[in-house]
XYZ file of C-alpha atoms in Angstrom:
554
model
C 97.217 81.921 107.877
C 94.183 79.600 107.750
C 92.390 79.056 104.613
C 88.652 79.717 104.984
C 87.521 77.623 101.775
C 88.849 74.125 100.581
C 90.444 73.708 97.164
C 87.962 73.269 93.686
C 87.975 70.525 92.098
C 86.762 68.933 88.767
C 83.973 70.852 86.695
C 84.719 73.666 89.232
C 88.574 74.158 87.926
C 87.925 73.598 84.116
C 85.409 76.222 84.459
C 87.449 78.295 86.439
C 90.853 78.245 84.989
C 90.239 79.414 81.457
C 88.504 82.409 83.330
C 91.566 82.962 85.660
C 94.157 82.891 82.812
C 92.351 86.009 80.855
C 93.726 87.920 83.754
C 97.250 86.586 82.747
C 96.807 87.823 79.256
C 95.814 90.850 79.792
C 99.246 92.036 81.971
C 101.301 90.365 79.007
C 98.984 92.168 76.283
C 98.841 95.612 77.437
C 102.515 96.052 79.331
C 104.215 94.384 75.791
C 101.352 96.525 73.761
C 103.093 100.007 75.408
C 106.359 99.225 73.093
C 104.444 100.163 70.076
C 102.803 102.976 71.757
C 105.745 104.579 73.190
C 106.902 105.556 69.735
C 103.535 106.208 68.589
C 103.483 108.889 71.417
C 106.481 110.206 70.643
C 105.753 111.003 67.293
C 102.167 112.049 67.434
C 102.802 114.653 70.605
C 106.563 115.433 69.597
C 108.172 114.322 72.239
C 111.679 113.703 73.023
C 112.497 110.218 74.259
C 112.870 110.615 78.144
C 109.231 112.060 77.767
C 108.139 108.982 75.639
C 109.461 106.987 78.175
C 106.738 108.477 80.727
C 104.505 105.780 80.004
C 106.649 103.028 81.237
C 106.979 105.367 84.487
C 102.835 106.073 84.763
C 102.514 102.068 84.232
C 104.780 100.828 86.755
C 104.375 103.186 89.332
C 101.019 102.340 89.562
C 102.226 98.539 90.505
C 104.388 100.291 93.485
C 101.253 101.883 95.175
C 98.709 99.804 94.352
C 100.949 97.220 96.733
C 101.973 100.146 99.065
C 98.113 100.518 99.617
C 97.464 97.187 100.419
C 100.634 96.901 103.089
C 99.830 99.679 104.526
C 95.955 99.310 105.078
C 97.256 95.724 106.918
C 100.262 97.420 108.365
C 98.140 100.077 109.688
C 94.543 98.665 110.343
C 95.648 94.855 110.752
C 93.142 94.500 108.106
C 94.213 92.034 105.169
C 92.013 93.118 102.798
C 92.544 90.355 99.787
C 91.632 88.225 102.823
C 88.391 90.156 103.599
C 87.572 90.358 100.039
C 88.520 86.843 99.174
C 90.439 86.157 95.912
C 87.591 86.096 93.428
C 85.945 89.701 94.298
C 89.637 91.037 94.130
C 89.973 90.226 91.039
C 86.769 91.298 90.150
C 87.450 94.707 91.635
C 90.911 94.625 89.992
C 88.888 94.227 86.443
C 86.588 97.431 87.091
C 89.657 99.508 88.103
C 91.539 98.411 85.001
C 87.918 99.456 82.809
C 88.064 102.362 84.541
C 91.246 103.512 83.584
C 89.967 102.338 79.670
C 87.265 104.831 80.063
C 89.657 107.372 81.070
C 92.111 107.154 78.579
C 89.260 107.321 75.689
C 88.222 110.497 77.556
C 91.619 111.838 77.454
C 92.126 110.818 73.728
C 89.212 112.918 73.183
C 90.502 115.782 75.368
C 94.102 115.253 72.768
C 95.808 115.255 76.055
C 98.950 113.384 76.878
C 99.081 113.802 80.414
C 95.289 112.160 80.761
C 96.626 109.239 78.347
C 99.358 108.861 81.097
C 96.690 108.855 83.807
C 94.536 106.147 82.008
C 97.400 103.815 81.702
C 98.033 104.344 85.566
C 94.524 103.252 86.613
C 94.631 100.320 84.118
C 97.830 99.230 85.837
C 96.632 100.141 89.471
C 93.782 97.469 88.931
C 96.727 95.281 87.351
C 98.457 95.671 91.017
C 94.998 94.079 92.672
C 94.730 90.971 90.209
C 97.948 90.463 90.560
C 98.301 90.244 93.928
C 95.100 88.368 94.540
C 95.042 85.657 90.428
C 98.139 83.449 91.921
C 96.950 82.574 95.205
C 93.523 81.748 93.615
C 95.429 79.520 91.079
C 96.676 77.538 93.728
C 93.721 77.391 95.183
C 91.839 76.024 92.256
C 92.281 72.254 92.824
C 94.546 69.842 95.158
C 97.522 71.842 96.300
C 99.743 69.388 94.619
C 99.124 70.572 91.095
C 99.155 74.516 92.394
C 102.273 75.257 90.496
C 101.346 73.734 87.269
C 98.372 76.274 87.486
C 100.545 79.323 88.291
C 102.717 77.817 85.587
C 99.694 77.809 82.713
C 99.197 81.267 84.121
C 102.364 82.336 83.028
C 102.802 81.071 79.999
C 99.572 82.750 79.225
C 101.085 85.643 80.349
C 104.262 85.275 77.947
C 102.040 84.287 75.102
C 99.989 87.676 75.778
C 103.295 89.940 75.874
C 104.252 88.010 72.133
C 101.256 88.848 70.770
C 100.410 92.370 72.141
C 102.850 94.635 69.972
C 101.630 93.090 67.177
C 97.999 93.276 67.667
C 98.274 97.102 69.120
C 100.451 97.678 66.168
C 97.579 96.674 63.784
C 95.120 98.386 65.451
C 97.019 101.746 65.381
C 98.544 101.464 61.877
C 96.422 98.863 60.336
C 99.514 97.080 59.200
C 102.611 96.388 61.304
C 104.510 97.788 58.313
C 103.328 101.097 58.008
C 104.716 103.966 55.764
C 106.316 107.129 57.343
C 103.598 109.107 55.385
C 100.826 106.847 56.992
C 102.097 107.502 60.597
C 102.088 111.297 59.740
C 98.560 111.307 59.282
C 97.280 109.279 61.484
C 94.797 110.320 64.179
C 94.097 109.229 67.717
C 90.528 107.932 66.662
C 92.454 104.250 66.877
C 93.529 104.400 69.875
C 89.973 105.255 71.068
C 88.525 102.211 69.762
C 91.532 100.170 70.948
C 90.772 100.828 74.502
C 87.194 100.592 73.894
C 87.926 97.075 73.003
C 90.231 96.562 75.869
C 87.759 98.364 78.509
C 85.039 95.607 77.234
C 87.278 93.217 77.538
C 87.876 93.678 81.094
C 84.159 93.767 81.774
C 83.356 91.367 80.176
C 85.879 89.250 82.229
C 84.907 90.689 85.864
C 80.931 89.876 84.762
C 82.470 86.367 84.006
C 84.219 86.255 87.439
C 81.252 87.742 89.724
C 78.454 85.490 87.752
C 80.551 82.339 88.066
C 78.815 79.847 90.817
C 81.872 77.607 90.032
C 84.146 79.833 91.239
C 85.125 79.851 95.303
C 85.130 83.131 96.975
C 88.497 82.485 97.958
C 88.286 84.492 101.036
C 90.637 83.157 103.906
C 91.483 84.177 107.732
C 95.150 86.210 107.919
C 96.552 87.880 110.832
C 98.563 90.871 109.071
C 101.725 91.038 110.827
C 102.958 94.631 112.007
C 105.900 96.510 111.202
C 106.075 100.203 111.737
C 109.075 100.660 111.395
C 109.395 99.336 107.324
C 106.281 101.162 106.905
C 107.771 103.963 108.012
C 110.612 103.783 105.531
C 108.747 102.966 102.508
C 106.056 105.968 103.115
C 109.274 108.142 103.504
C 110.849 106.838 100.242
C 107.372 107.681 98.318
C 107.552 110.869 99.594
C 110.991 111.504 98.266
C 110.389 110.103 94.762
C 107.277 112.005 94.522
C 109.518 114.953 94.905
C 112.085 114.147 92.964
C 109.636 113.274 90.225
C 106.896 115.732 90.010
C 109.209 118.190 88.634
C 110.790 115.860 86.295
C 107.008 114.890 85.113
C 105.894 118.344 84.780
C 109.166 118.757 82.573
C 107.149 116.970 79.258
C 105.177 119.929 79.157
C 108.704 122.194 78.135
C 108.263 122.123 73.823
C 111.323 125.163 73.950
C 113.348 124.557 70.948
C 116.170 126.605 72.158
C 119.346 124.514 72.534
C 120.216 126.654 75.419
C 117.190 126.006 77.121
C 117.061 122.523 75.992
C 120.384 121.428 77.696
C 119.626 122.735 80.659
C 116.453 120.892 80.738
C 118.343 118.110 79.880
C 120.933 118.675 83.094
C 117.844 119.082 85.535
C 115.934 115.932 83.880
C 119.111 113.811 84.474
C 120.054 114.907 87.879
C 116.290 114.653 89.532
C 116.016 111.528 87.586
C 119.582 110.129 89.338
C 118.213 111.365 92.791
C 115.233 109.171 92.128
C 117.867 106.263 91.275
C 119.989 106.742 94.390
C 117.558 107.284 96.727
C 115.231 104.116 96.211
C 118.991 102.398 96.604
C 119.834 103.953 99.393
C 117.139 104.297 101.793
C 116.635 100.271 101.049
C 120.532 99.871 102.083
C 120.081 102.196 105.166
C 117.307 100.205 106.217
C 118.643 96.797 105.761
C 121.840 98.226 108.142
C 119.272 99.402 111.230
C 117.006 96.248 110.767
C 120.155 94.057 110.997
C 121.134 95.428 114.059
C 117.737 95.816 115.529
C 115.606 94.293 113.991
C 112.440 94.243 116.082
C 109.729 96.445 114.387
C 111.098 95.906 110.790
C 109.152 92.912 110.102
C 110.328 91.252 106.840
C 112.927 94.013 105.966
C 115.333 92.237 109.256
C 116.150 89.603 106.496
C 118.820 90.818 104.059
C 117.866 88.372 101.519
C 114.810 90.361 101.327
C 115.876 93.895 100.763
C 118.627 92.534 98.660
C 115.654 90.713 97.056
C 113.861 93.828 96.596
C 116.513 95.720 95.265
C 117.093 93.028 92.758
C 113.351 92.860 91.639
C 113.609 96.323 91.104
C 116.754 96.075 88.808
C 115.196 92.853 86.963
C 111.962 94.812 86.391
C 113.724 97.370 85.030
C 116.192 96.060 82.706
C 113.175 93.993 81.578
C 111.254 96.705 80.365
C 113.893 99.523 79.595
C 115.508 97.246 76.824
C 112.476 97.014 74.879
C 111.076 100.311 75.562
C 114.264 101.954 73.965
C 114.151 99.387 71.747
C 112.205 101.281 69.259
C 113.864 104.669 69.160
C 117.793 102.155 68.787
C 116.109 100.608 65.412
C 115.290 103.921 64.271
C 119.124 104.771 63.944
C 120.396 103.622 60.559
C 123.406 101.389 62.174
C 120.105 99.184 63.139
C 117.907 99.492 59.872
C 116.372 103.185 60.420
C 112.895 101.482 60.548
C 109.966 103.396 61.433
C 108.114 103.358 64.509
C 105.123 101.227 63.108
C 108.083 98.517 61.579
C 109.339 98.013 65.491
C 106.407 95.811 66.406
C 107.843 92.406 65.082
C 111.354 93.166 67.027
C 109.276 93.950 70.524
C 107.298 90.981 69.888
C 110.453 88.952 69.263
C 111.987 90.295 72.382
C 108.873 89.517 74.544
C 108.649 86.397 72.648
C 111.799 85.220 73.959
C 111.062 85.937 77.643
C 108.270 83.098 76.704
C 111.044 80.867 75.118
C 112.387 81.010 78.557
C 109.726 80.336 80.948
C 108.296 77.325 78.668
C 111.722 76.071 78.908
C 112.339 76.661 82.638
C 108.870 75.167 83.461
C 109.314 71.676 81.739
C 110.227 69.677 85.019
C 107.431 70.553 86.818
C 105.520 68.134 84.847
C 108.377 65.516 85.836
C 109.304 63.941 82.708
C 112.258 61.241 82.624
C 115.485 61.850 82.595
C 115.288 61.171 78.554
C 112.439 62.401 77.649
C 113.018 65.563 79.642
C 116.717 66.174 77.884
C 113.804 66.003 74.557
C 111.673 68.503 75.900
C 114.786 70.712 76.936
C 115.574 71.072 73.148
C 112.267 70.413 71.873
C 110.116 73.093 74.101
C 111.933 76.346 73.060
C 112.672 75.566 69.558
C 108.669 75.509 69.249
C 108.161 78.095 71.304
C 110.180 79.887 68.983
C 107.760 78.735 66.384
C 105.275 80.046 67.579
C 106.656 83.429 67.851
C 107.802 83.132 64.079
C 103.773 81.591 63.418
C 102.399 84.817 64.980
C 104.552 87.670 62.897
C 104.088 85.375 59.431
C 100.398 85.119 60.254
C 100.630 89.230 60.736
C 102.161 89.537 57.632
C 105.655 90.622 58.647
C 109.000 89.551 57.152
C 110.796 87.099 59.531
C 113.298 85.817 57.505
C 115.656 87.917 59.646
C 114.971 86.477 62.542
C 115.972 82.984 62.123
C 119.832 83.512 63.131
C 118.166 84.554 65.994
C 117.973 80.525 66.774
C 121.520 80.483 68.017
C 120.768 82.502 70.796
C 117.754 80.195 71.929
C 120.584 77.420 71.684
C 123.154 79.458 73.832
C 119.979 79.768 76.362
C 119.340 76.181 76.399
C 123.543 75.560 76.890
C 122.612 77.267 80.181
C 119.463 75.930 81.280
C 121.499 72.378 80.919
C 124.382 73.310 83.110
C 123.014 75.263 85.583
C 120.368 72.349 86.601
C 117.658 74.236 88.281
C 119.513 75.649 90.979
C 118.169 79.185 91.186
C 120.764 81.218 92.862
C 123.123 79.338 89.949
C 120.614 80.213 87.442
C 120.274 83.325 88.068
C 124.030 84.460 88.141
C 124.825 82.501 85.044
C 121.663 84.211 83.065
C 122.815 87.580 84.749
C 126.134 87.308 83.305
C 125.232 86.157 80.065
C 122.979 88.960 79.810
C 124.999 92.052 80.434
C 127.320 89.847 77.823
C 124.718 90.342 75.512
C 124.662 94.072 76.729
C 128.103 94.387 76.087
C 127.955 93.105 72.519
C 125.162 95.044 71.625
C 126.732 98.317 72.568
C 130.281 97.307 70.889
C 128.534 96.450 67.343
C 126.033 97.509 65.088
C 123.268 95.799 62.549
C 121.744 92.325 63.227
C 124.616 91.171 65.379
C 123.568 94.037 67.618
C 119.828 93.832 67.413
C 120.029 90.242 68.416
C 122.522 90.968 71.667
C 119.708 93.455 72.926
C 116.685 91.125 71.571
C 118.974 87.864 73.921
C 117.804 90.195 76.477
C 114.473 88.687 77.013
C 116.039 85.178 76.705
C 118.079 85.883 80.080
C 114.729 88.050 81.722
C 113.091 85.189 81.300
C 113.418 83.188 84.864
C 114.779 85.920 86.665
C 111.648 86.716 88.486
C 111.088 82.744 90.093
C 114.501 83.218 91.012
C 114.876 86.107 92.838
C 111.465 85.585 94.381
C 112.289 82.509 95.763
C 115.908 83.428 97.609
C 114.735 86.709 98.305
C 111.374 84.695 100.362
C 113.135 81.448 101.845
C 113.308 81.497 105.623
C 111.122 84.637 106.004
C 108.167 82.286 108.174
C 105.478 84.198 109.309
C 106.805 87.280 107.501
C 106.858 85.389 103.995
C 103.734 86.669 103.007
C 104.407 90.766 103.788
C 107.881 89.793 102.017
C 106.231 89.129 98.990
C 103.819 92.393 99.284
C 107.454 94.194 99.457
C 108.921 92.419 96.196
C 105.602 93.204 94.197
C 106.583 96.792 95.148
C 109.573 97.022 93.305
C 107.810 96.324 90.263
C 108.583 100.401 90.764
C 112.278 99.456 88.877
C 109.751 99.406 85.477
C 109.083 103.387 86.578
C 112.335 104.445 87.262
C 114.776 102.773 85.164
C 113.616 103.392 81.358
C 113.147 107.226 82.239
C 116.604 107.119 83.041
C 117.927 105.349 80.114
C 115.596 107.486 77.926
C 117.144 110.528 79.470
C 120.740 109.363 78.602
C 119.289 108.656 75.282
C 119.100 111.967 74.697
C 122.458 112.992 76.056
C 123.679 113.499 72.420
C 127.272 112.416 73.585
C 125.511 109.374 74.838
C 122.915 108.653 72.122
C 120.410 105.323 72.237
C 123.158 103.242 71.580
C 125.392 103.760 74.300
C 122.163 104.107 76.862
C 122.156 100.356 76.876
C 125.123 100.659 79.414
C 122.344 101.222 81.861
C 120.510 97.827 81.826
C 123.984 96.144 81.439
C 124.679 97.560 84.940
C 121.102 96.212 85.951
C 122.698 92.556 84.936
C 125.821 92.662 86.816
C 123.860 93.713 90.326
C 121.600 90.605 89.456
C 124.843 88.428 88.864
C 126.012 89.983 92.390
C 123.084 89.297 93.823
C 123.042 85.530 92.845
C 126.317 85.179 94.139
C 125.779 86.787 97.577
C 122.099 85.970 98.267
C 123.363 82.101 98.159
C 126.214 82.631 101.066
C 123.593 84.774 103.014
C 120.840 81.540 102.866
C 124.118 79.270 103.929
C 124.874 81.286 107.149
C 120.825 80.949 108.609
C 121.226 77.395 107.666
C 119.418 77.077 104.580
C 120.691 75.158 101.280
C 118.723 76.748 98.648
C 120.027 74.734 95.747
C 116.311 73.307 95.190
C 114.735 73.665 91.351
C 112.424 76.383 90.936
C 108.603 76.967 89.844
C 106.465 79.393 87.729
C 107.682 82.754 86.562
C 106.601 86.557 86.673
């Protein structure tokens, strides 16, 4: 690949970054903001929770195609179109997509229609998919390539600091309080969520006006030659195909408001067993194709590297177990055993949980600024406790009640335990955070009250540097195909569609309950632990020694 432009420098990159970074923020804000809206949903349009948990599926799908689109356009056309467009008009175009899907969601608030609501949310995302792909390589761009990461890194942490403030701030502007009464969530209308996205939708154009009138900014646009491979192209059109027919049905299934038990078990049955299709097919195809492109792999492009498909598969369990925890959240602290609070009381708990997941990446990203060996074992300790302040700073400022969060700091220590021993090594790091998550898991399920809430809140502690981690093993000795490797891992963002569905479904399994459904992203941790284990002996037998420290985070 051979960059057309030359890196920005000085006045050029402190007017461009604090433009970049809104970008950052707004994935954080609005993906972390859809924790308080799931319940909301539920409530206002009665549904149960595997219906609720539609709006995690319209989001994240939209990640999956917008990405398919791009690959395939290259795939098919040898046409790289980020490359055409350059970096800075991407994102602008990502912007207007995401306004877009403001505009329809207001319109579909207005039509009292969930399924439109579900629509907006997958354009917002779909232009979500385009920044995304297009805001990191334009960090890096932004100044000397030496100091690329600690721009990716600042993006980040924006992005962490957007997902800890989101529930809150959607919370307020649905409720008006993050500690509404029942009686206050019974009567409330959908008039806020029309001038919430009204915000949000001038938000995003004010940012893309900010992008396109910039003369600071570079175009970004570069020379690629899109490499070709039919044959994964093939396979990933095919497994489309097959999850849109597994889930069409299952969609059209939130429109069922039978209150016959009869007819709702058997709804139940065909919701689980489509949904479980969806599961094992994504799992499988990837596995089939991983055995042909390992035995020929000419054609498959990236997808002849089993660190890669492995990779994928383990993006697609880390996205998620991410977002399933905290999407159920909500409906598990409804239950008495966990303080039977209402749905406008969750928004402190989802901000915790996404608060953590910044805990983590602050920590993970101290020795990229290359502090001493002292100073850095400071920073280590110092970094996460105030990150943790700031989480506390933002639910106090809010008005919320955190005095039962502060036990909470023993699980920021046990986090920091494990950032010490495991040194940076990411295939180390990411088994050891794997394991102590689905411990976490495990506890949660086996107890109740805050030693409970905390397991499943811990979560977002051990998220937290999964994504650098995977993203590096699953790219390293990839060459020319590194770049369509990465296309392929921003695909599997798809786990965020798929997985809470699932767990919402079992959720309403009354044998299985809420509770128990957590059994499901404690699975998703041991594959990751697996994965950290095997990816490391795969890298050993091409000759590579992957035990290098790790940048950035997702």
């Amino acid at each position: 690949m051979k960059e057309a432009g030359q890196p920005a420098t000085g006045n050029s990159v402190k007017g461009a970054l604090p433009i970049l970074v809104t970008v950052f923020f707004f994935w954080g804000f609005i993906a972390a903001g859809n924790g308080v809206f799931i319940p909301f949903c539920k409530h206002y349009f009665h549904l149960d929770q595997f219906q609720s948990q539609l709006i995690d599926f319209a989001f994240y799908l939209a990640y999956y195609l917008g990405a398919l689109a791009l690959y395939a356009v290259a795939s098919v056309a040898r046409i790289d179109l980020i490359a055409k467009w350059g970096y800075k008009n991407s994102i602008v175009y990502g912007l207007l997509f995401s306004a877009i899907g403001a505009v329809v969601m207001i319109l579909a608030v207005n039509a009292n229609t969930f399924a439109g609501m579900l629509a907006g949310l997958f354009a917002v995302a779909l232009g979500f998919s385009l920044q995304q792909t297009a805001a990191n390589p334009f960090a890096a761009l932004l100044g000397t390539p030496e100091t690329g990461a600690h721009r990716i890194t600042l993006g980040g942490g924006i992005n962490s600091f957007g997902t800890a403030i989101g529930p809150i701030v959607v919370a307020l502007a649905l409720f008006g309080t993050t500690v509404a009464a029942d009686e206050q969530i019974q009567s409330l209308g959908l008039d806020k969520v029309t001038i919430l996205y009204a915000c949000v939708g001038a938000l995003f154009l004010l940012a893309a006006s900010l992008f396109f009138f910039s003369r600071k900014l570079p175009a970004g646009k570069y020379e690629a030659d899109a490499e070709s491979s039919p044959k994964a192209l093939r396979t990933l059109l095919f497994m489309t195909l097959c999850l849109a027919a597994v889930f069409i049905p299952v969609f059209n299934s939130y429109r069922n408001q039978s209150t016959d038990t009869a007819v709702i078990a058997e709804l139940q049955t065909e919701r689980f067993l489509w949904l479980l299709a969806g599961l094992v097919l994504t799992v499988g195809i990837l596995l089939v194709a991983l055995s042909r492109a390992t035995r020929k792999p000419e054609e498959w492009g990236a997808m002849q590297y089993p660190q890669l498909v492995l990779g994928m598969l383990a993006i697609f369990a880390y996205v998620g177990v991410e977002v399933t925890i905290q999407s159920n959240l909500g409906e598990l602290l409804g239950q008495e055993a966990f303080g039977g609070y209402s749905s406008s009381q969750v928004a402190p708990f989802i901000s915790l949980y996404w608060g953590s997941l910044m805990i983590g990446r602050w920590a993970g990203s101290i020795k990229i600024f290359e502090p001493g060996a002292t100073l850095r074992t400071v920073l280590v300790v110092f970094v996460p406790v105030a990150a943790f302040g700031v989480v506390l700073g933002v639910n106090a400022v809010a008005g919320n009640d955190i005095s039962s969060f502060y036990g909470y700091i023993i699980c920021v220590f046990i986090q920091l335990i494990a950032f010490y021993l495991t040194k940076d090594k990411p295939a180390t790091t990411l088994m050891a955070f794997a394991m102590l998550g689905m411990a976490a898991m495990l506890l949660g399920i086996f107890t109740t009250g805050q030693v409970a809430i905390y397991s499943f809140l811990s979560g977002g502690l051990f998220c937290s540097i999964m994504w650098p981690c995977i993203f590096v093993l699953a790219i390293a000795g990839l060459g020319k195909y590194t770049s369509q490797g990465s296309a392929f891992l921003i695909m599997m963002i798809l786990g965020g569609a798929i997985i809470p569905p699932i767990q919402g479904k079992l959720a309403d399994i009354a044998a299985i309950g809420i509770h128990k459904s957590y059994w499901l992203p404690a699975a998703g941790f041991a594959y990751l632990a697996w994965f950290g284990f095997a990816v490391r002996r795969i890298l050993q037998k091409q000759g590579i020694d992957y035990d290098a420290s790790i940048d950035g985070g997702h």
